[in-house]
Coordinates of C-alpha atoms in Angstrom, one line a residue:
Chain A
M1 CA 176.4 304.8 214.1
A2 CA 173.6 302.9 215.8
S3 CA 173.0 299.7 213.9
G4 CA 170.3 298.1 215.9
G5 CA 172.3 298.3 219.1
Q6 CA 175.6 296.6 220.2
T7 CA 176.7 293.4 219.1
I8 CA 178.7 291.4 221.4
L9 CA 181.1 288.6 220.1
Q10 CA 180.0 285.9 222.2
F11 CA 182.4 283.1 223.4
P12 CA 180.2 280.3 224.3
Q13 CA 181.1 278.9 227.7
A14 CA 183.2 275.7 227.8
S15 CA 181.3 273.2 226.3
T16 CA 179.8 270.2 228.1
N17 CA 182.1 267.9 230.0
L18 CA 182.7 266.1 227.0
T19 CA 185.7 263.5 227.1
A20 CA 186.7 261.2 224.5
R21 CA 188.1 257.7 225.2
I22 CA 190.4 256.0 222.6
H23 CA 191.2 252.2 222.2
P24 CA 194.7 251.5 221.1
L25 CA 193.5 249.8 218.3
V26 CA 192.5 253.2 216.6
I27 CA 196.1 254.3 217.2
F28 CA 197.5 251.1 215.5
N29 CA 195.2 251.5 212.7
I30 CA 195.8 255.4 212.0
C31 CA 199.9 254.7 212.2
D32 CA 199.3 252.0 209.8
C33 CA 197.2 254.0 207.3
F34 CA 199.9 256.7 207.7
V35 CA 202.7 254.4 206.9
R36 CA 201.1 253.2 203.8
R37 CA 199.7 256.6 202.6
P38 CA 200.3 257.4 199.0
D39 CA 203.4 259.4 198.1
Q40 CA 202.1 262.6 197.3
A41 CA 199.9 262.8 200.3
E42 CA 201.6 264.7 203.4
R43 CA 198.7 263.7 206.0
V44 CA 196.1 260.8 206.2
I45 CA 192.3 261.6 207.0
G46 CA 189.8 259.2 208.0
T47 CA 186.7 258.3 210.0
L48 CA 186.3 257.6 213.4
L49 CA 183.6 254.8 214.7
G50 CA 182.5 254.2 218.2
S51 CA 179.6 254.9 220.3
V52 CA 178.5 257.5 222.8
L53 CA 178.4 256.1 226.5
P54 CA 175.3 257.1 228.2
D55 CA 177.5 259.3 230.6
G56 CA 178.3 261.5 227.6
T57 CA 181.7 260.2 226.9
V58 CA 182.7 259.3 223.3
D59 CA 184.3 255.8 223.1
I60 CA 186.2 255.6 219.8
R61 CA 186.7 252.0 219.1
N62 CA 187.5 251.6 215.2
S63 CA 188.7 253.6 212.3
Y64 CA 189.4 253.6 208.8
A65 CA 191.2 256.0 206.5
V66 CA 189.4 257.6 203.7
P67 CA 191.3 258.7 200.3
H68 CA 191.5 262.5 199.8
N69 CA 193.1 265.1 197.7
E70 CA 194.6 268.1 199.2
S71 CA 196.1 271.4 197.5
S72 CA 196.7 274.6 199.1
D73 CA 193.1 276.0 198.9
Q74 CA 191.1 272.9 198.2
V75 CA 190.2 269.6 200.0
A76 CA 188.5 266.7 198.3
L77 CA 187.3 263.8 200.1
D78 CA 186.0 260.6 198.6
I79 CA 182.6 260.4 200.2
D80 CA 181.5 257.4 198.2
Y81 CA 184.4 255.4 199.5
H82 CA 183.5 256.7 203.1
H83 CA 179.9 255.5 202.8
N84 CA 180.9 252.4 201.2
M85 CA 183.2 251.5 204.0
L86 CA 180.7 252.5 206.6
A87 CA 178.1 250.3 205.1
S88 CA 180.5 247.3 205.2
Q89 CA 181.7 247.9 208.7
Q90 CA 178.2 248.3 209.9
K91 CA 177.3 244.9 208.6
V92 CA 179.6 243.5 210.9
N93 CA 179.2 245.8 213.9
P94 CA 175.8 247.6 213.6
K95 CA 176.5 249.4 216.9
E96 CA 179.5 251.4 215.7
V97 CA 178.5 254.7 214.3
I98 CA 180.6 257.7 213.2
V99 CA 181.6 259.8 216.1
G100 CA 184.2 261.8 214.3
W101 CA 187.2 261.8 212.1
F102 CA 191.1 261.8 212.5
S103 CA 194.1 263.4 210.4
T104 CA 197.7 263.0 211.2
G105 CA 200.1 265.9 211.6
S106 CA 200.0 268.3 214.5
G107 CA 197.7 271.2 214.7
V108 CA 194.6 272.0 212.9
T109 CA 194.6 273.3 209.6
G110 CA 192.4 275.7 207.5
G111 CA 191.3 272.6 205.4
S112 CA 190.3 270.8 208.5
A113 CA 187.5 273.2 209.2
L114 CA 185.9 272.3 205.9
I115 CA 186.1 268.5 206.5
H116 CA 184.8 269.0 209.9
E117 CA 181.8 270.8 208.8
F118 CA 181.3 267.9 206.2
Y119 CA 181.5 265.6 209.5
S120 CA 179.2 267.6 211.4
R121 CA 176.8 267.1 208.5
E122 CA 176.9 263.2 209.4
V123 CA 176.9 263.5 213.1
P124 CA 176.2 266.3 215.4
N125 CA 179.3 267.5 217.1
P126 CA 181.9 265.3 215.8
V127 CA 185.2 264.8 217.6
H128 CA 188.4 265.6 215.4
L129 CA 191.4 263.9 216.6
T130 CA 194.8 264.7 215.7
V131 CA 197.8 262.1 216.0
D132 CA 201.2 263.6 215.4
T133 CA 203.1 261.1 213.6
G134 CA 206.1 263.7 213.0
F135 CA 206.6 263.9 216.7
T136 CA 207.1 267.4 216.5
N137 CA 207.1 268.3 220.0
A138 CA 209.3 265.4 220.9
G139 CA 206.4 263.4 222.5
A140 CA 203.7 261.5 221.0
S141 CA 200.6 263.7 220.9
I142 CA 197.3 262.7 220.3
K143 CA 194.7 265.3 220.9
A144 CA 191.0 265.7 220.4
F145 CA 188.9 268.6 219.6
V146 CA 185.5 269.7 219.2
S147 CA 184.6 272.6 217.1
V148 CA 182.5 275.5 218.7
N149 CA 180.8 278.1 216.6
L150 CA 181.8 281.7 217.4
F151 CA 178.8 283.9 216.7
L152 CA 178.8 287.6 216.2
G153 CA 175.3 288.5 217.1
D154 CA 173.4 286.2 214.7
Q155 CA 176.2 285.7 212.1
Q156 CA 178.6 282.9 212.4
L157 CA 182.0 284.1 212.4
A158 CA 184.3 281.2 212.7
A159 CA 184.7 277.8 214.2
Q160 CA 187.0 277.3 217.1
F161 CA 188.5 274.2 217.8
Q162 CA 188.6 273.4 221.5
E163 CA 190.5 270.6 223.1
I164 CA 188.6 268.2 225.3
P165 CA 190.4 265.9 227.6
L166 CA 191.4 262.5 226.1
D167 CA 191.6 259.1 228.0
L168 CA 193.7 256.7 226.4
R169 CA 192.7 253.2 227.6
M170 CA 195.3 250.9 227.1
V171 CA 193.6 248.0 228.8
E172 CA 193.7 245.7 225.7
A173 CA 197.2 246.5 224.8
E174 CA 198.0 245.8 228.3
R175 CA 196.2 242.4 228.0
V176 CA 198.3 241.5 225.1
G177 CA 201.4 242.5 226.6
F178 CA 203.5 245.8 225.7
D179 CA 206.3 243.6 225.0
I180 CA 204.9 242.4 222.1
L181 CA 203.5 245.6 220.9
K182 CA 206.3 247.6 221.6
T183 CA 209.3 246.3 220.0
T184 CA 209.6 245.9 216.3
M185 CA 210.0 242.0 216.3
V186 CA 209.0 239.5 218.6
D187 CA 210.4 236.0 218.0
K188 CA 208.0 233.9 220.1
L189 CA 204.7 234.4 221.7
P190 CA 205.0 233.9 225.3
G191 CA 203.6 230.8 226.9
D192 CA 201.6 230.2 230.3
V193 CA 205.0 229.6 232.2
E194 CA 207.0 232.6 230.9
G195 CA 203.8 234.9 231.5
M196 CA 203.5 233.7 235.3
E197 CA 207.1 234.0 235.7
A198 CA 207.1 237.8 234.6
T199 CA 204.2 238.4 236.9
M200 CA 205.6 237.0 239.9
E201 CA 208.7 238.9 239.4
R202 CA 207.0 242.1 239.0
L203 CA 204.7 241.3 242.3
L204 CA 208.0 240.7 244.0
A205 CA 209.6 244.0 242.9
L206 CA 206.4 245.7 244.3
I207 CA 206.7 243.8 247.7
D208 CA 210.3 245.0 247.8
D209 CA 209.5 248.6 247.2
V210 CA 206.7 248.4 250.0
Y211 CA 209.4 246.9 252.3
K212 CA 211.9 249.4 251.5
Y213 CA 209.5 252.3 252.1
V214 CA 208.3 251.1 255.4
D215 CA 211.9 250.5 256.5
D216 CA 212.7 254.0 255.5
V217 CA 209.6 255.6 257.3
V218 CA 210.7 253.5 260.5
E219 CA 214.2 254.7 260.4
G220 CA 213.1 258.1 259.9
R221 CA 214.5 258.7 256.3
V222 CA 211.2 259.5 254.6
A223 CA 208.6 261.4 255.9
P224 CA 205.5 259.1 256.7
D225 CA 202.4 259.5 254.6
N226 CA 199.5 258.7 256.3
N227 CA 197.5 257.8 253.3
I228 CA 200.1 255.4 252.2
G229 CA 200.2 254.1 255.5
R230 CA 196.5 253.5 255.7
F231 CA 196.6 251.7 252.2
I232 CA 199.3 249.3 253.4
S233 CA 197.7 248.3 256.5
D234 CA 194.3 247.8 254.6
S235 CA 196.1 245.4 252.1
V236 CA 198.0 243.5 254.8
S237 CA 194.7 243.2 256.5
S238 CA 192.9 242.1 253.8
M239 CA 194.5 238.7 254.0
P240 CA 191.7 236.6 255.7
K241 CA 192.6 235.5 259.1
L242 CA 192.7 232.0 259.0
S243 CA 194.3 229.7 261.6
S244 CA 197.5 228.0 260.1
Q245 CA 195.9 224.6 260.2
A246 CA 192.9 225.9 258.2
F247 CA 195.0 227.7 255.9
D248 CA 197.2 224.6 255.0
K249 CA 194.1 222.4 254.5
L250 CA 192.5 224.7 252.0
V251 CA 195.8 225.0 250.3
N252 CA 196.4 221.1 250.3
D253 CA 192.9 220.7 249.0
S254 CA 193.3 223.0 246.3
L255 CA 196.6 221.2 245.3
Q256 CA 195.0 218.0 245.4
D257 CA 192.4 219.1 243.0
Q258 CA 194.6 220.2 240.6
L259 CA 196.7 216.9 240.9
L260 CA 193.8 215.1 240.1
L261 CA 193.1 217.0 237.2
L262 CA 196.6 216.5 235.9
Y263 CA 196.3 212.7 236.6
L264 CA 193.1 212.6 234.7
S265 CA 194.6 214.3 231.9
S266 CA 197.6 212.0 231.6
I267 CA 195.4 209.1 231.8
T268 CA 193.1 210.4 229.0
R269 CA 196.3 210.8 226.9
T270 CA 197.6 207.4 227.4
Q271 CA 193.9 206.2 226.7
L272 CA 194.2 208.1 223.5
S273 CA 197.5 206.6 222.3
L274 CA 196.2 203.1 223.1
A275 CA 193.0 203.7 221.1
E276 CA 195.1 204.8 218.3
K277 CA 197.1 201.8 218.2
L278 CA 194.2 199.6 218.4
N279 CA 192.2 201.1 215.7
T280 CA 194.9 201.5 213.3
A281 CA 196.9 198.5 214.0
A282 CA 193.9 195.9 213.6
Q283 CA 194.6 194.0 210.7
I284 CA 191.7 192.1 208.6
L285 CA 193.1 188.5 208.3
Chain B
M1 CA 221.9 233.7 168.9
A2 CA 220.3 231.6 171.8
N3 CA 223.0 231.4 174.4
S4 CA 223.1 228.1 176.0
G5 CA 223.5 229.8 179.3
A6 CA 220.4 232.0 179.1
R7 CA 217.2 230.3 179.4
S8 CA 214.2 231.0 177.3
F9 CA 211.2 232.5 178.8
L10 CA 209.5 229.4 177.9
Q11 CA 211.6 227.3 179.6
V12 CA 211.6 229.4 182.8
A13 CA 207.8 229.5 182.9
A14 CA 207.8 225.8 182.4
T15 CA 210.2 224.9 185.4
E16 CA 208.2 224.5 188.7
E17 CA 209.1 226.7 191.4
V18 CA 209.4 224.6 194.6
A19 CA 207.9 226.5 197.4
P20 CA 210.0 226.5 200.4
P21 CA 208.2 225.1 203.5
L22 CA 206.2 227.5 205.6
R23 CA 208.1 228.0 208.8
V24 CA 206.8 231.0 210.5
V25 CA 203.8 233.3 210.5
Q26 CA 204.8 236.9 211.2
I27 CA 201.7 238.8 212.3
E28 CA 201.5 242.6 212.8
G29 CA 200.4 243.9 216.1
L30 CA 197.6 245.6 214.3
V31 CA 196.0 242.3 213.2
V32 CA 196.7 240.9 216.7
L33 CA 194.6 243.8 218.1
K34 CA 191.8 243.6 215.4
I35 CA 191.3 239.8 215.8
I36 CA 191.1 240.1 219.8
K37 CA 188.8 242.8 219.3
H38 CA 186.4 241.1 217.1
C39 CA 186.5 237.7 218.8
K40 CA 185.9 239.3 222.1
E41 CA 183.0 241.4 221.3
F42 CA 181.2 238.6 220.1
S43 CA 182.1 236.1 222.3
P44 CA 180.8 233.5 223.1
A45 CA 179.4 233.2 219.5
L46 CA 182.0 232.2 217.1
V47 CA 183.3 234.7 214.4
T48 CA 185.5 234.5 211.4
G49 CA 187.3 237.1 209.2
Q50 CA 189.8 237.2 206.5
L51 CA 193.6 237.8 206.6
L52 CA 195.3 239.6 204.3
G53 CA 199.2 239.8 203.5
L54 CA 202.1 238.7 201.6
D55 CA 203.6 235.2 201.0
V56 CA 207.5 235.7 201.1
G57 CA 209.7 232.6 200.9
S58 CA 209.5 230.8 204.2
V59 CA 207.6 233.4 205.9
L60 CA 203.9 234.3 205.7
E61 CA 203.5 237.8 206.5
V62 CA 199.8 238.8 207.5
T63 CA 199.6 242.6 207.5
N64 CA 195.9 243.4 207.5
C65 CA 192.6 241.5 208.5
F66 CA 188.8 242.2 208.5
P67 CA 186.0 240.6 210.0
F68 CA 183.0 238.8 208.4
P69 CA 179.6 239.7 209.4
I70 CA 177.7 236.9 211.3
R71 CA 176.2 234.8 208.5
E72 CA 172.5 233.7 208.7
E73 CA 171.8 230.1 207.3
D74 CA 170.1 231.8 204.1
E75 CA 170.8 231.0 200.7
E76 CA 170.2 234.4 199.6
I77 CA 172.6 235.8 202.0
E78 CA 175.6 233.7 200.4
A79 CA 175.8 236.2 197.5
E80 CA 175.6 239.1 200.0
G81 CA 178.7 237.6 201.9
A82 CA 180.6 237.4 198.5
N83 CA 179.8 241.1 198.0
Y84 CA 180.8 242.1 201.2
Q85 CA 184.2 240.4 200.9
L86 CA 184.8 242.1 197.4
E87 CA 183.7 245.3 198.5
M88 CA 186.1 245.4 201.4
M89 CA 189.0 244.2 199.4
R90 CA 188.1 246.8 196.8
C91 CA 188.2 249.5 199.6
L92 CA 191.2 248.3 201.1
R93 CA 193.0 248.2 198.2
E94 CA 192.3 251.9 197.6
V95 CA 194.2 252.7 200.8
N96 CA 197.2 250.7 199.8
V97 CA 196.7 247.6 202.1
D98 CA 197.8 244.4 200.8
N99 CA 195.2 243.0 198.9
N100 CA 196.2 239.4 199.1
T101 CA 194.2 236.9 201.0
V102 CA 196.5 234.3 203.0
G103 CA 194.0 232.9 205.2
W104 CA 191.4 233.4 207.7
Y105 CA 190.9 233.7 211.4
Q106 CA 188.2 232.2 213.7
S107 CA 187.4 232.4 217.4
T108 CA 186.9 229.2 219.4
L109 CA 185.4 228.2 222.7
F110 CA 187.8 226.3 225.1
G111 CA 189.6 225.1 222.0
S112 CA 187.1 222.8 220.5
Y113 CA 188.0 223.8 216.8
Q114 CA 188.9 220.6 215.1
T115 CA 186.0 220.0 212.9
V116 CA 185.3 218.7 209.6
E117 CA 184.2 222.3 208.6
L118 CA 187.6 223.5 209.3
I119 CA 189.3 220.8 207.0
E120 CA 186.7 221.6 204.2
T121 CA 187.4 225.4 204.6
F122 CA 191.0 224.7 204.5
M123 CA 190.7 222.6 201.1
N124 CA 188.5 225.3 199.6
Y125 CA 191.2 227.9 200.3
Q126 CA 193.9 225.8 199.1
E127 CA 192.2 225.6 195.7
N128 CA 193.1 229.1 195.0
I129 CA 195.9 230.1 197.3
R130 CA 199.1 228.4 197.4
R131 CA 199.6 228.8 200.9
C132 CA 197.2 229.7 203.5
V133 CA 197.1 229.7 207.1
C134 CA 194.2 229.7 209.8
I135 CA 194.7 231.5 213.1
I136 CA 192.7 230.5 215.9
Y137 CA 191.9 232.6 218.9
D138 CA 190.6 231.4 222.2
P139 CA 189.1 234.4 224.1
S140 CA 188.1 232.2 227.3
R141 CA 191.8 231.2 227.7
S142 CA 192.9 234.8 227.4
N143 CA 191.1 235.8 230.3
Q144 CA 193.3 233.7 232.2
G145 CA 196.3 236.1 231.1
V146 CA 197.8 234.1 228.4
L147 CA 197.6 235.2 224.7
A148 CA 196.0 232.4 223.1
L149 CA 196.6 232.6 219.5
K150 CA 197.7 229.7 217.3
A151 CA 198.5 229.4 213.7
L152 CA 197.5 226.2 212.0
K153 CA 198.0 224.5 208.6
L154 CA 197.0 221.1 207.3
S155 CA 199.7 218.9 206.8
D156 CA 200.4 218.0 203.1
S157 CA 200.0 214.2 203.7
F158 CA 196.9 214.6 205.1
M159 CA 195.6 216.9 202.3
E160 CA 196.5 214.1 199.8
L161 CA 194.6 211.6 201.6
Y162 CA 191.6 213.8 202.0
R163 CA 191.3 214.4 198.4
S164 CA 191.3 210.7 197.9
N165 CA 188.7 210.4 200.5
N166 CA 189.9 207.1 201.8
F167 CA 190.4 206.8 205.5
T168 CA 190.7 203.2 205.9
G169 CA 193.2 201.6 208.3
E170 CA 195.1 200.2 205.2
K171 CA 195.9 203.5 203.8
L172 CA 196.8 205.2 207.0
R173 CA 199.1 202.5 208.0
E174 CA 200.7 202.8 204.6
K175 CA 201.2 206.6 204.9
N176 CA 202.2 206.2 208.6
L177 CA 199.5 209.0 209.3
S178 CA 198.3 209.2 212.7
W179 CA 195.9 211.8 214.6
V180 CA 198.8 214.1 215.4
D181 CA 199.6 214.6 211.8
I182 CA 196.4 216.3 210.8
F183 CA 197.2 219.5 211.9
E184 CA 200.5 221.4 212.0
E185 CA 201.1 224.3 214.2
I186 CA 203.3 227.0 212.9
P187 CA 205.1 229.4 215.3
I188 CA 204.1 233.0 215.4
K189 CA 206.1 236.1 215.3
V190 CA 204.7 239.6 216.0
S191 CA 206.2 242.8 214.2
N192 CA 205.3 246.4 214.5
S193 CA 206.2 249.1 212.3
A194 CA 208.8 251.5 213.8
L195 CA 206.1 254.4 214.1
I196 CA 203.9 252.5 216.2
S197 CA 206.3 251.0 218.5
A198 CA 207.6 254.5 219.1
F199 CA 204.1 255.5 219.8
M200 CA 203.6 252.6 222.4
T201 CA 206.9 253.3 224.3
E202 CA 205.6 256.7 224.8
L203 CA 202.1 255.9 225.7
Q204 CA 203.1 253.0 228.0
P205 CA 201.6 253.8 231.4
D206 CA 204.2 253.8 234.1
T207 CA 202.4 251.5 236.5
P208 CA 204.6 248.5 237.1
V209 CA 201.5 246.2 237.1
N210 CA 199.4 245.4 234.3
Q211 CA 195.9 244.2 233.7
C212 CA 197.1 241.0 232.4
D213 CA 199.1 240.5 236.0
Y214 CA 195.9 240.9 237.5
E215 CA 194.3 238.4 235.6
R216 CA 197.1 236.0 235.9
L217 CA 197.1 236.2 239.9
Q218 CA 193.7 235.4 240.1
L219 CA 193.3 232.5 242.5
S220 CA 189.8 231.1 240.9
T221 CA 190.1 229.1 237.9
H222 CA 187.3 226.7 238.7
P223 CA 184.7 227.9 236.3
Y224 CA 187.1 227.5 233.3
L225 CA 188.5 224.0 234.5
E226 CA 184.9 223.0 235.0
R227 CA 183.7 223.9 231.5
N228 CA 187.0 222.4 230.2
M229 CA 186.2 218.9 232.0
E230 CA 182.7 219.0 230.8
F231 CA 183.8 219.2 227.1
L232 CA 186.3 216.7 227.7
I233 CA 183.6 214.1 229.2
E234 CA 181.5 215.0 226.2
C235 CA 184.3 214.2 223.8
M236 CA 185.2 211.0 225.6
D237 CA 181.7 210.0 224.9
D238 CA 181.9 210.6 221.4
L239 CA 185.3 208.7 221.1
S240 CA 183.8 205.8 222.7
M241 CA 180.9 205.9 220.3
E242 CA 183.5 205.9 217.6
Q243 CA 185.2 202.8 219.2
Q244 CA 181.8 201.0 219.3
K245 CA 181.2 201.7 215.6
F246 CA 184.8 200.1 214.9
Q247 CA 184.1 197.2 217.0
F248 CA 180.8 196.6 215.2
Y249 CA 182.5 196.7 212.1
Y250 CA 185.1 194.2 212.8
R251 CA 182.6 191.8 214.4
N252 CA 180.5 191.9 211.4
L253 CA 183.5 191.5 209.2
S254 CA 184.6 188.5 211.2
R255 CA 181.2 186.9 211.2
Q256 CA 181.0 187.6 207.3
Q257 CA 184.4 186.0 206.9
A258 CA 183.2 182.9 208.9
Q259 CA 180.1 182.8 206.8
Q260 CA 182.2 182.8 203.7
Q261 CA 184.3 180.0 204.9
A262 CA 181.5 177.7 205.6
W263 CA 180.0 178.5 202.3
L264 CA 183.3 178.0 200.6
Q265 CA 183.6 174.5 202.5
K266 CA 180.2 173.4 201.4
R267 CA 181.1 174.4 197.8
R268 CA 184.2 172.4 197.8
A269 CA 182.3 169.3 199.4
E270 CA 179.6 169.8 196.7
N271 CA 182.4 169.7 194.0
M272 CA 183.9 166.8 195.3
T273 CA 180.6 164.9 194.9
R274 CA 180.4 166.2 191.4
K275 CA 183.7 165.4 190.4
A276 CA 183.2 161.9 191.7
A277 CA 179.8 161.8 189.6
G278 CA 181.9 163.2 186.7
E279 CA 179.9 166.5 186.4
E280 CA 181.4 170.1 186.1
P281 CA 182.7 171.7 189.1
L282 CA 181.0 174.7 190.2
P283 CA 182.8 178.0 190.8
E284 CA 184.3 178.7 194.0
E285 CA 183.1 182.1 194.2
D286 CA 179.6 183.5 193.9
P287 CA 179.4 187.2 193.9
S288 CA 175.6 187.2 193.7
N289 CA 175.6 185.7 197.3
P290 CA 175.0 188.6 199.8
I291 CA 177.6 187.0 202.2
F292 CA 180.1 188.0 199.6
K293 CA 179.2 191.6 199.6
P294 CA 182.2 193.9 201.2
I295 CA 181.1 195.8 204.3
P296 CA 182.4 199.4 204.0
E297 CA 184.7 200.1 206.6
P298 CA 183.8 203.5 208.7
S299 CA 186.1 206.3 208.2
R300 CA 188.4 207.3 210.7
L301 CA 188.2 210.9 210.0
D302 CA 186.0 211.7 213.1
S303 CA 187.7 209.7 215.4
F304 CA 190.9 211.5 214.4
L305 CA 189.4 214.7 215.0
I306 CA 187.8 214.0 218.3
T307 CA 191.2 212.6 219.4
N308 CA 192.9 215.7 218.4
Q309 CA 190.3 217.8 220.5
I310 CA 190.8 215.6 223.5
A311 CA 194.4 216.1 223.3
N312 CA 193.9 219.9 223.0
Y313 CA 191.6 219.8 226.2
C314 CA 194.1 217.8 228.0
N315 CA 197.1 220.3 227.3
Q316 CA 195.0 223.1 228.3
I317 CA 194.0 221.6 231.6
N318 CA 197.9 220.8 232.1
G319 CA 198.6 224.5 231.4
V320 CA 196.0 225.9 233.8
A321 CA 196.8 223.4 236.3
G322 CA 200.6 224.5 236.4
Q323 CA 199.7 228.0 236.5
S324 CA 197.4 227.5 239.5
F325 CA 200.1 225.3 241.4
S326 CA 202.6 228.4 241.1
R327 CA 199.7 230.8 242.7
L328 CA 199.0 228.2 245.5
Y329 CA 202.6 228.0 246.3
L330 CA 202.8 231.8 246.1
M331 CA 200.1 232.0 248.6
K332 CA 201.5 229.5 251.0
A333 CA 204.8 231.7 250.9
L334 CA 203.0 234.8 251.6
H335 CA 201.0 233.3 254.4
E336 CA 204.0 232.0 256.1
N337 CA 205.5 235.5 256.4

């Protein structure tokens, strides 16, 4: 029966090269909200804040949880709370805007589509993040989706959640040190010296690895890889070619500068204790 | 049937609880990341925020925090600031976050955080909360690869002294208080929930070398040391100004005393002549004479704070110089090979 020609189920092409980037703070926040969720809730839902970078990547920097009620067929989100928190957060950092929403638990459920629709009214093309706190796949799976609408002719049929690549930037976490963030209790923050020690140990381990690799290649145990060889020769030759006299002079000059500073600071401290004695010990006769 | 063993409710309410001294501040990894993010984003401007958590025995647990917006110097915005705080606390309570203020955090530039404002903020907080702590984060030092996080508290003896607002030499010697006793630094422990530690373990990248290693192995620390020295020099200037104030005061005081002695001698001589003449001797004191007016002693609070700052700069210089030594020797060893 002809009803105005054939209607084709259109699958839109793979959407733009949208990628998302997450900062570790967001993951921490989500886990914390999950741990603190009210007893009857199975999962936590919240808003993601961040910005869209000029090259199209969505940079997710912050998040907050939004109280919600979920039953088998209904989802209710506390919209006032969402707007209040947003206003408060923007007072501190006006550059962070809504970029999407998150939920814990693996996979996307029916209720999620409704929530996604709500968020797409706030922001065009929101990103949906799922954080699997149940470790159902024996691994930490954090996935990001965007929703794509499926059209049948002119009628919208369904919304399909397509996964987009996610970049977990752990730079800040590395800065703080994974040892602090990984264990459940750290007794003391590492000072300068311990940090230097750890770094030098790692450097030493790396150098040992490279040595071993070169030895293996020379002895024929491992097939030589030209790229790695080029890298190694590049790094070795990047050390500036100074005669050993010039180099020694350089090092000694720097050493002397540092020693001078140390001496200055010790003198200052002596001066401080002297001054304090003079100030408080002076008696009025 | 009042049992002599059981105490009545009134008795229990009447006995004062002696709070165990604060020994450790336990921060969650979440709070550390939030503080770092907030301070770094607005560096070099100085920012503050509120800490929330629980006060348990001798441990102060900090479980969450939120930043304060940058405050304009406008009276109207004061009310807004209070509103913002109430709003945030209310929202956080709805998601089961500990709603209890335990202190505040602030960022600092090169460690120059010892100011009178800090002390006043402490006193303000102390009126409402039994135990509060201030966390200082230094983003410039953290660029060297060190996590520069410090938890501070005012020492009790100093707080009493501050309330009486009396900083003369007498009082300080009485209490045996010197500039080291103003601030107490409390050790920090970091804790994480099991869930997040599982996540971090999974997500840790496999590279053996981290970003912080790159930063630590940087050879050029000169800009940082230069700024540090500049601040140190400025502080020394301030300290010498304070010293001059004291000198001036002492000089005035001794001059006044000499004047008093001279006047007293004159009075005594007069009294001798009057006694010889049979008249009433004049009193040996004359409060209306301006040379008897007591000169106020300058407060030592400023000089203490400046001394604290200088000590801090010196410590930082020591730390960075130590690191540089290690790096230089490393370079030397590498070159010899």
